[in-house]
Coordinates of C-alpha atoms (C1' of nucleotides) in Angstrom, one line a residue:
Chain T
M6 CA 12.2 -29.2 73.3
S7 CA 8.7 -28.0 74.3
A8 CA 5.8 -30.3 74.8
E9 CA 4.2 -28.6 71.8
Q10 CA 7.1 -29.4 69.6
E11 CA 7.2 -33.0 70.7
A12 CA 3.5 -33.3 69.8
A13 CA 4.3 -31.7 66.4
Q14 CA 6.9 -34.3 65.7
R15 CA 4.5 -37.0 66.4
E16 CA 2.1 -35.3 64.0
A17 CA 4.7 -35.2 61.3
K18 CA 5.5 -38.8 61.7
A19 CA 1.9 -39.8 61.5
G20 CA 1.5 -37.8 58.3
T21 CA 4.5 -39.5 56.7
E22 CA 3.0 -42.8 57.6
A23 CA -0.3 -41.9 56.0
R24 CA 1.5 -40.9 52.8
R25 CA 3.3 -44.3 52.7
R26 CA 0.0 -46.1 52.9
A27 CA -1.5 -44.0 50.2
A28 CA 1.5 -44.7 47.9
A29 CA 1.1 -48.4 48.5
D30 CA -2.5 -48.1 47.7
K31 CA -1.8 -46.3 44.5
A32 CA 0.5 -49.0 43.3
G33 CA -2.3 -51.5 43.5
S34 CA -0.3 -53.8 45.8
D35 CA -3.3 -54.4 48.1
P36 CA -5.8 -56.6 46.2
G37 CA -7.8 -57.2 49.4
A38 CA -9.0 -53.6 49.2
H39 CA -10.8 -54.1 46.0
D40 CA -14.0 -55.8 45.1
K41 CA -15.7 -55.3 48.4
G42 CA -19.4 -56.0 48.1
G43 CA -19.1 -58.8 45.6
G44 CA -20.9 -57.1 42.7
P45 CA -19.7 -57.1 39.1
T46 CA -16.0 -56.4 39.2
A47 CA -15.6 -54.2 36.1
G48 CA -15.4 -50.5 37.0
R49 CA -15.7 -51.1 40.7
N50 CA -12.2 -50.0 41.5
L51 CA -12.6 -46.7 39.7
L52 CA -16.0 -46.0 41.0
F53 CA -14.8 -46.6 44.6
L54 CA -13.0 -43.3 45.0
R55 CA -9.9 -44.0 46.9
E56 CA -8.4 -41.3 48.9
E57 CA -5.4 -40.7 46.6
E58 CA -7.7 -40.5 43.6
L59 CA -9.6 -37.6 45.0
R60 CA -6.5 -35.8 46.3
L61 CA -5.2 -36.1 42.7
A62 CA -8.4 -34.6 41.4
Q63 CA -8.1 -31.7 43.8
D64 CA -4.5 -31.0 42.7
L65 CA -5.4 -31.3 39.0
L66 CA -8.3 -28.9 39.4
F67 CA -6.3 -26.4 41.4
F68 CA -3.2 -26.3 39.1
G69 CA -5.2 -26.8 35.9
Y70 CA -7.7 -24.1 36.5
R71 CA -5.0 -21.7 37.5
D72 CA -2.9 -22.2 34.5
F73 CA -5.9 -22.2 32.2
T74 CA -6.7 -18.7 33.3
A75 CA -3.1 -17.5 33.6
G76 CA -2.6 -16.4 30.0
A77 CA -5.8 -14.4 29.9
D78 CA -5.1 -12.9 33.3
A79 CA -1.8 -11.5 32.0
I80 CA -3.5 -9.7 29.1
L81 CA -6.2 -8.4 31.4
A82 CA -3.7 -7.1 33.9
E83 CA -2.0 -4.9 31.3
L84 CA -5.4 -3.3 30.7
G85 CA -6.1 -2.8 34.4
M86 CA -8.8 -5.5 34.3
G87 CA -9.3 -8.7 36.1
R88 CA -11.0 -12.1 35.7
A89 CA -14.3 -10.5 36.4
H90 CA -14.1 -8.4 33.3
H91 CA -13.2 -11.4 31.3
R92 CA -16.3 -13.2 32.5
V93 CA -18.5 -10.3 31.4
L94 CA -16.8 -10.2 28.0
H95 CA -17.2 -14.0 27.7
F96 CA -20.9 -14.3 28.6
V97 CA -22.0 -11.1 26.9
G98 CA -20.1 -12.2 23.8
R99 CA -21.8 -15.6 24.0
R100 CA -25.3 -14.2 24.3
P101 CA -25.5 -10.7 22.8
G102 CA -28.5 -8.9 24.2
I103 CA -28.4 -10.6 27.5
T104 CA -30.2 -8.8 30.3
V105 CA -28.4 -7.7 33.4
G106 CA -30.5 -10.0 35.5
D107 CA -29.6 -13.1 33.5
L108 CA -25.9 -12.2 33.6
L109 CA -26.1 -11.9 37.3
A110 CA -27.7 -15.3 37.5
I111 CA -24.9 -16.8 35.4
L112 CA -22.1 -15.2 37.4
S113 CA -23.8 -15.7 40.7
I114 CA -22.7 -12.4 42.0
T115 CA -24.5 -9.3 43.3
K116 CA -25.7 -6.3 41.3
Q117 CA -23.1 -4.3 43.1
S118 CA -20.3 -6.5 42.2
L119 CA -21.3 -6.6 38.6
G120 CA -21.8 -2.8 38.5
R121 CA -18.3 -2.1 39.7
V122 CA -17.0 -4.1 36.7
L123 CA -19.6 -3.4 34.1
Q124 CA -19.9 0.4 34.5
P125 CA -16.3 1.1 33.6
M126 CA -16.5 -1.3 30.7
I127 CA -19.4 0.6 29.3
E128 CA -17.7 3.9 29.8
E129 CA -14.6 2.6 28.1
G130 CA -16.6 1.4 25.2
Y131 CA -16.3 -2.4 25.5
V132 CA -20.0 -2.9 26.1
V133 CA -23.2 -1.1 25.2
Q134 CA -26.6 -1.3 26.8
I135 CA -29.8 -0.7 24.9
A136 CA -33.3 -0.6 26.4
G137 CA -35.3 -3.7 25.7
A138 CA -37.9 -3.3 23.0
A139 CA -40.6 -5.3 24.8
D140 CA -39.6 -4.3 28.3
R141 CA -38.0 -0.9 28.4
R142 CA -36.8 -1.4 32.0
Q143 CA -34.3 -3.9 30.7
R144 CA -30.8 -3.0 29.7
L145 CA -29.7 -5.5 27.1
L146 CA -25.9 -5.9 27.0
T147 CA -23.9 -6.3 23.9
L148 CA -20.2 -6.1 23.1
T149 CA -18.9 -3.3 20.9
E150 CA -16.4 -3.9 18.2
R151 CA -13.8 -3.0 20.8
G152 CA -15.2 -5.5 23.3
R153 CA -15.3 -8.2 20.7
D154 CA -11.7 -7.5 19.8
L155 CA -10.5 -7.9 23.4
E156 CA -12.6 -10.9 23.9
R157 CA -11.1 -12.5 20.8
R158 CA -7.6 -11.8 22.1
L159 CA -8.3 -13.5 25.4
F160 CA -10.1 -16.3 23.6
D161 CA -7.1 -16.9 21.3
R162 CA -4.8 -17.0 24.2
Q163 CA -6.8 -19.6 26.0
R164 CA -7.3 -21.5 22.8
E165 CA -3.6 -22.2 22.7
T166 CA -3.7 -23.6 26.1
V167 CA -6.7 -25.8 25.6
M168 CA -5.7 -26.8 22.1
A169 CA -2.4 -28.1 23.4
A170 CA -4.1 -30.0 26.2
Y171 CA -6.6 -31.5 23.9
R172 CA -4.0 -32.5 21.4
E173 CA -1.8 -34.0 24.0
A174 CA -4.7 -35.9 25.7
G175 CA -6.3 -37.2 22.5
P176 CA -9.9 -37.1 21.3
G177 CA -11.3 -39.7 23.7
A178 CA -9.9 -37.9 26.7
V179 CA -11.6 -34.7 25.6
E180 CA -15.0 -36.3 25.8
G181 CA -14.2 -37.7 29.2
F182 CA -13.0 -34.4 30.4
R183 CA -16.3 -32.8 29.3
R184 CA -18.3 -35.5 31.0
V185 CA -16.5 -35.1 34.3
M186 CA -16.6 -31.3 34.3
R187 CA -20.3 -31.4 33.6
G188 CA -20.7 -33.9 36.5
L189 CA -19.0 -31.5 38.8
M190 CA -21.6 -28.9 38.1
G191 CA -24.7 -28.6 40.3
P192 CA -28.2 -28.7 38.7
E193 CA -28.5 -25.0 38.5
A194 CA -25.2 -24.6 36.6
R195 CA -26.2 -27.4 34.3
G196 CA -29.4 -25.7 33.5
L197 CA -27.6 -22.5 32.8
L198 CA -25.1 -24.2 30.6
R199 CA -27.8 -25.9 28.6
S200 CA -29.5 -22.6 28.1
I201 CA -26.3 -20.9 27.0
E202 CA -25.6 -23.7 24.5
D203 CA -29.1 -24.2 23.1
E204 CA -31.5 -21.4 23.4
P205 CA -31.7 -18.3 21.3
T206 CA -32.0 -16.2 24.4
I207 CA -31.6 -17.1 28.0
R208 CA -34.9 -15.7 28.9
E209 CA -36.8 -18.6 27.4
R210 CA -35.5 -20.9 30.1
G211 CA -38.9 -21.6 31.4
R212 CA -39.5 -19.6 34.6
Chain W
M24 CA -32.8 6.9 19.0
S25 CA -29.2 8.0 19.4
A26 CA -26.5 7.1 17.0
E27 CA -24.8 5.1 19.7
Q28 CA -28.0 3.0 20.3
E29 CA -28.3 2.4 16.6
A30 CA -24.8 1.1 16.5
A31 CA -25.6 -1.1 19.5
Q32 CA -28.4 -2.7 17.7
R33 CA -26.2 -3.5 14.7
E34 CA -23.8 -5.0 17.2
A35 CA -26.5 -7.1 18.7
K36 CA -27.7 -8.3 15.4
A37 CA -24.1 -9.3 14.4
G38 CA -23.8 -11.3 17.6
T39 CA -27.0 -13.2 17.0
E40 CA -25.7 -14.1 13.5
A41 CA -22.5 -15.3 14.9
R42 CA -24.3 -17.6 17.3
R43 CA -26.4 -19.0 14.5
R44 CA -23.3 -19.9 12.6
A45 CA -21.7 -21.5 15.6
A46 CA -24.8 -23.6 16.1
A47 CA -24.8 -24.9 12.6
D48 CA -21.1 -25.7 13.0
K49 CA -21.8 -27.7 16.1
A50 CA -24.5 -29.7 14.4
G51 CA -21.9 -30.9 11.9
S52 CA -23.9 -29.8 8.9
D53 CA -20.9 -28.5 7.1
P54 CA -18.8 -31.4 5.9
G55 CA -16.6 -29.2 3.9
A56 CA -15.1 -27.9 7.0
H57 CA -13.6 -31.2 8.0
D58 CA -10.5 -33.0 6.7
K59 CA -8.7 -30.0 5.6
G60 CA -5.0 -30.8 4.9
G61 CA -5.5 -34.3 3.6
G62 CA -3.7 -36.2 6.5
P63 CA -5.2 -39.2 8.2
T64 CA -8.8 -38.5 9.0
A65 CA -9.2 -40.0 12.5
G66 CA -8.9 -37.4 15.2
R67 CA -8.4 -34.5 12.9
N68 CA -11.8 -33.0 13.6
L69 CA -11.2 -33.1 17.3
L70 CA -7.7 -31.7 17.1
F71 CA -8.8 -28.7 15.1
L72 CA -10.4 -26.8 17.9
R73 CA -13.4 -25.2 16.6
E74 CA -14.7 -22.0 18.2
E75 CA -17.6 -23.5 19.9
E76 CA -15.6 -26.3 21.4
L77 CA -13.3 -23.9 23.2
R78 CA -16.2 -21.8 24.3
L79 CA -17.7 -24.9 25.8
A80 CA -14.4 -25.7 27.6
Q81 CA -14.4 -22.2 29.0
D82 CA -17.9 -22.6 30.3
L83 CA -17.3 -26.1 31.7
L84 CA -14.2 -24.9 33.6
F85 CA -15.9 -21.9 35.0
F86 CA -19.0 -23.6 36.3
G87 CA -17.3 -26.9 37.1
Y88 CA -14.5 -25.4 39.2
R89 CA -16.9 -23.1 41.0
D90 CA -19.3 -25.9 42.0
F91 CA -16.4 -28.1 42.9
T92 CA -15.2 -25.6 45.5
A93 CA -18.7 -24.5 46.6
G94 CA -19.2 -27.2 49.2
A95 CA -15.9 -26.7 50.9
D96 CA -16.3 -22.9 50.7
A97 CA -19.5 -23.1 52.7
I98 CA -17.9 -25.1 55.5
L99 CA -14.9 -22.7 55.6
A100 CA -17.2 -19.6 55.7
E101 CA -18.7 -20.9 58.9
L102 CA -15.3 -21.0 60.5
G103 CA -14.3 -17.6 59.2
M104 CA -11.9 -19.0 56.7
G105 CA -11.6 -18.9 52.9
R106 CA -10.3 -20.9 50.1
A107 CA -6.7 -19.9 50.9
H108 CA -7.0 -21.7 54.2
H109 CA -8.2 -24.8 52.5
R110 CA -5.2 -24.7 50.2
V111 CA -2.9 -24.6 53.1
L112 CA -4.7 -27.5 54.8
H113 CA -4.6 -29.5 51.7
F114 CA -1.0 -29.1 50.7
V115 CA 0.4 -29.3 54.3
G116 CA -1.8 -32.3 54.8
R117 CA -0.4 -33.8 51.6
R118 CA 3.2 -33.2 52.5
P119 CA 3.6 -33.0 56.3
G120 CA 6.8 -31.3 57.2
I121 CA 6.8 -29.1 54.1
T122 CA 8.8 -25.9 54.3
V123 CA 7.3 -22.5 54.1
G124 CA 9.3 -21.8 50.9
D125 CA 8.1 -24.9 49.1
L126 CA 4.5 -24.1 50.1
L127 CA 4.9 -20.7 48.6
A128 CA 6.2 -22.2 45.4
I129 CA 3.2 -24.5 45.2
L130 CA 0.7 -21.8 45.9
S131 CA 2.4 -19.2 43.8
I132 CA 1.7 -16.5 46.2
T133 CA 3.9 -14.1 48.2
K134 CA 5.2 -14.7 51.7
Q135 CA 2.9 -11.9 53.0
S136 CA -0.2 -13.5 51.5
L137 CA 0.7 -16.8 53.0
G138 CA 1.5 -15.2 56.4
R139 CA -1.9 -13.6 56.7
V140 CA -3.5 -17.0 56.3
L141 CA -1.0 -19.2 58.0
Q142 CA -0.3 -17.2 61.2
P143 CA -4.0 -17.4 62.4
M144 CA -4.1 -21.1 61.6
I145 CA -1.1 -21.6 63.8
E146 CA -2.5 -19.6 66.6
E147 CA -5.8 -21.4 66.4
G148 CA -4.1 -24.8 66.5
Y149 CA -4.6 -26.1 63.0
V150 CA -1.0 -26.1 62.0
V151 CA 2.3 -26.4 63.9
Q152 CA 5.7 -25.4 62.8
I153 CA 8.9 -27.1 64.0
A154 CA 12.4 -26.0 63.3
G155 CA 14.1 -28.2 60.7
A156 CA 16.6 -30.7 62.1
A157 CA 19.2 -30.3 59.3
D158 CA 18.5 -26.6 58.7
R159 CA 17.2 -24.9 61.8
R160 CA 16.1 -21.8 59.8
Q161 CA 13.4 -23.8 58.3
R162 CA 9.9 -23.9 59.7
L163 CA 8.5 -27.3 58.8
L164 CA 4.7 -27.2 58.7
T165 CA 2.5 -30.0 59.8
L166 CA -1.2 -30.3 60.5
T167 CA -2.4 -30.9 64.1
E168 CA -5.1 -33.3 65.0
R169 CA -7.5 -30.4 64.7
G170 CA -6.1 -29.4 61.3
R171 CA -6.4 -32.9 60.0
D172 CA -10.0 -33.1 61.2
L173 CA -11.0 -30.0 59.4
E174 CA -9.1 -31.0 56.3
R175 CA -11.0 -34.3 56.4
R176 CA -14.4 -32.6 56.6
L177 CA -13.5 -30.5 53.6
F178 CA -12.2 -33.5 51.8
D179 CA -15.3 -35.5 52.4
R180 CA -17.5 -32.8 51.1
Q181 CA -15.5 -32.5 47.9
R182 CA -15.4 -36.3 47.7
E183 CA -19.1 -36.4 47.3
T184 CA -19.0 -34.0 44.4
V185 CA -16.2 -35.7 42.6
M186 CA -17.5 -39.2 43.3
A187 CA -20.8 -38.3 41.8
A188 CA -19.2 -36.8 38.8
Y189 CA -16.9 -39.8 38.3
R190 CA -19.7 -42.2 38.7
E191 CA -21.8 -40.4 36.3
A192 CA -19.1 -40.0 33.7
G193 CA -17.7 -43.5 34.0
P194 CA -14.2 -44.9 34.4
G195 CA -12.9 -44.0 30.9
A196 CA -14.0 -40.5 31.2
V197 CA -12.1 -40.1 34.5
E198 CA -8.9 -41.0 32.7
G199 CA -9.6 -38.5 30.0
F200 CA -10.4 -35.8 32.5
R201 CA -7.1 -36.4 34.2
R202 CA -5.2 -36.2 30.9
V203 CA -6.8 -33.0 29.9
M204 CA -6.4 -31.3 33.2
R205 CA -2.7 -32.2 33.3
G206 CA -2.4 -30.9 29.8
L207 CA -3.8 -27.5 30.9
M208 CA -1.0 -27.2 33.4
G209 CA 2.2 -25.4 32.5
P210 CA 5.6 -27.1 32.9
E211 CA 6.2 -25.7 36.4
A212 CA 2.9 -27.0 37.7
R213 CA 3.5 -30.4 36.2
G214 CA 6.8 -30.6 37.9
L215 CA 5.2 -29.6 41.2
L216 CA 2.4 -32.1 40.8
R217 CA 4.9 -34.9 40.1
S218 CA 6.9 -34.0 43.1
I219 CA 3.8 -34.0 45.3
E220 CA 2.7 -37.4 44.0
D221 CA 6.0 -39.1 43.9
E222 CA 8.7 -37.8 46.2
P223 CA 9.1 -38.3 49.9
T224 CA 9.7 -34.6 50.4
I225 CA 9.4 -31.8 47.9
R226 CA 12.9 -30.6 48.6
E227 CA 14.4 -33.4 46.6
R228 CA 13.1 -32.0 43.4
G229 CA 16.6 -31.3 42.1
R230 CA 17.3 -27.6 42.3
Chain P
dT9 C1' 34.2 -12.8 58.8
dA10 C1' 31.1 -11.8 55.1
dT11 C1' 27.5 -13.2 52.4
dT12 C1' 23.5 -15.7 51.4
dT13 C1' 19.3 -18.0 52.6
dG14 C1' 14.8 -19.0 55.1
dC15 C1' 11.5 -16.8 57.4
dG16 C1' 8.7 -13.1 59.6
dT17 C1' 6.8 -8.6 59.5
dC18 C1' 5.9 -3.7 58.5
dA19 C1' 3.0 -0.4 55.5
dA20 C1' 0.3 0.7 51.6
dT21 C1' -2.5 -0.8 47.8
dG22 C1' -5.8 -3.1 44.6
dA23 C1' -9.3 -6.5 42.9
dT24 C1' -13.2 -9.0 43.9
dA25 C1' -16.7 -10.0 46.5
dC26 C1' -20.4 -9.3 50.2
dT27 C1' -25.0 -7.1 52.9
dG28 C1' -28.4 -3.7 53.4
dA29 C1' -30.7 0.1 52.0
dC30 C1' -32.7 3.2 48.9
dC31 C1' -34.1 5.3 44.3
dC32 C1' -36.0 5.5 39.7
dA33 C1' -38.4 4.0 35.6
dT34 C1' -41.4 0.8 33.9
dC35 C1' -44.6 -3.0 33.7
dA36 C1' -48.7 -5.3 35.2
dT37 C1' -52.8 -5.5 37.8
dG38 C1' -57.0 -4.3 40.3
Chain Y
dC7 C1' -55.5 5.6 37.3
dA8 C1' -53.4 4.1 41.6
dT9 C1' -50.7 0.4 43.4
dG10 C1' -47.5 -2.9 43.8
dA11 C1' -43.9 -5.7 41.7
dT12 C1' -39.9 -5.9 38.7
dG13 C1' -35.3 -4.5 36.4
dG14 C1' -31.8 -1.9 37.2
dG15 C1' -28.5 1.6 39.4
dT16 C1' -26.2 3.4 43.3
dC17 C1' -24.6 4.5 48.2
dA18 C1' -22.0 3.1 52.4
dG19 C1' -19.5 -0.1 54.8
dT20 C1' -16.9 -4.5 55.2
dA21 C1' -14.1 -8.8 54.2
dT22 C1' -10.9 -11.8 51.7
dC23 C1' -7.1 -12.6 48.9
dA24 C1' -3.8 -10.9 46.6
dT25 C1' 0.2 -7.5 45.4
dT26 C1' 5.1 -4.7 46.0
dG27 C1' 8.9 -3.0 48.6
dA28 C1' 11.6 -2.8 52.5
dC29 C1' 13.6 -4.3 56.7
dG30 C1' 15.2 -7.5 60.5
dC31 C1' 16.9 -11.7 62.4
dA32 C1' 18.9 -16.2 62.8
dA33 C1' 21.3 -19.7 60.7
dA34 C1' 23.9 -21.8 57.0
dT35 C1' 27.8 -21.4 54.0
dA36 C1' 31.9 -19.7 51.4

DNA sequence: TATTTGCGTCAATGATACTGACCCATCATG
DNA sequence: CATGATGGGTCAGTATCATTGACGCAAATA
């Protein structure tokens, strides 16, 4: 056995040991680890993010997000589209008349990347652009009937997934889910989300 | 104005109208929409997934997942790596000695895709492979000290994000978040997640 | 011995994203 | 009205992450 392989076996052993410790921690069999600091006890344990808790969050986000998008991805693939097309359908559907610039800001991609996705969608009749009335340089984006139909198909597919998850988890869990997801978002994304939810058009978001 | 543009303006108007309806729905100003079916009232409203609720879920997952990964992505980019490398570090770190086949099953990618990411990581000393003791065809994967260090850096960055979100949302919300995310996962992913959490090695997952 | 399994690798392809540069039409300002 | 700034489109080149299909090799197994 090479020296490298011997080292590797030591590595593997160390990893197994770490996992054993984490499992013990999860089982709550180590009261000494809690309540450090002496503040009010309630909530402390959950607020102190133990290693295994974050690892679980990572796993949940990875698998959960993937399966959330899987159904829509399958429909899109049949049409020769990808997730990027869905995002355009989603946000243009959510805010008809959105400008190209605002869509770019929401998606956080470059003009070029958007163009590669958007141009074919316009040519194939999913989206139309009309010049802005006030500012004729703008190209206001709106879904056509066809675009709305496709968006609806994708939406319905995802609805099944989310509905099942919500039903299984219960109403209280849904509120918690929303709070945590919002918390994961940075300030810019929160602002964008607020403007998507509240304002008549995204352009009024005070800039 | 062309006929196409006129049509587009009708589209835009229709979209605005739809948004107005959704907003009214969200405000709960339509009591007639609730309690359909006559069963027990509690929870019914939440179990019937209204349009706007799912749209919000879509937005939250899109922005939340993106910002969750953003910090780690930045570190990885400096090292010339991508998210795929992080996934390898994460799952190999979580299950030292995992086989290539099991890692493929978790990631749901092809051998080729994994190879393109894994081979450089082995050459650069982040991961080692050692032949299995029982089955010498297997290449058991383990992080090196260097790999563990990088994984730790990425982990710590994400911990800040998740810790802030958990703290902001509160302990109850965390439990709800977990339940919903687990609900989004399909049966295969749930099985994998269970085996990652519980079993000593993923190979014992009864196949 | 023959077959299957675990893994690595070849070639070709596609989707999504990037940077940097440049152009055009339009708006706003001096 | 000339000038500069803005909204948008486009070109060329590059990178990452993924795919399918085929083939090879070593080791396990029937």
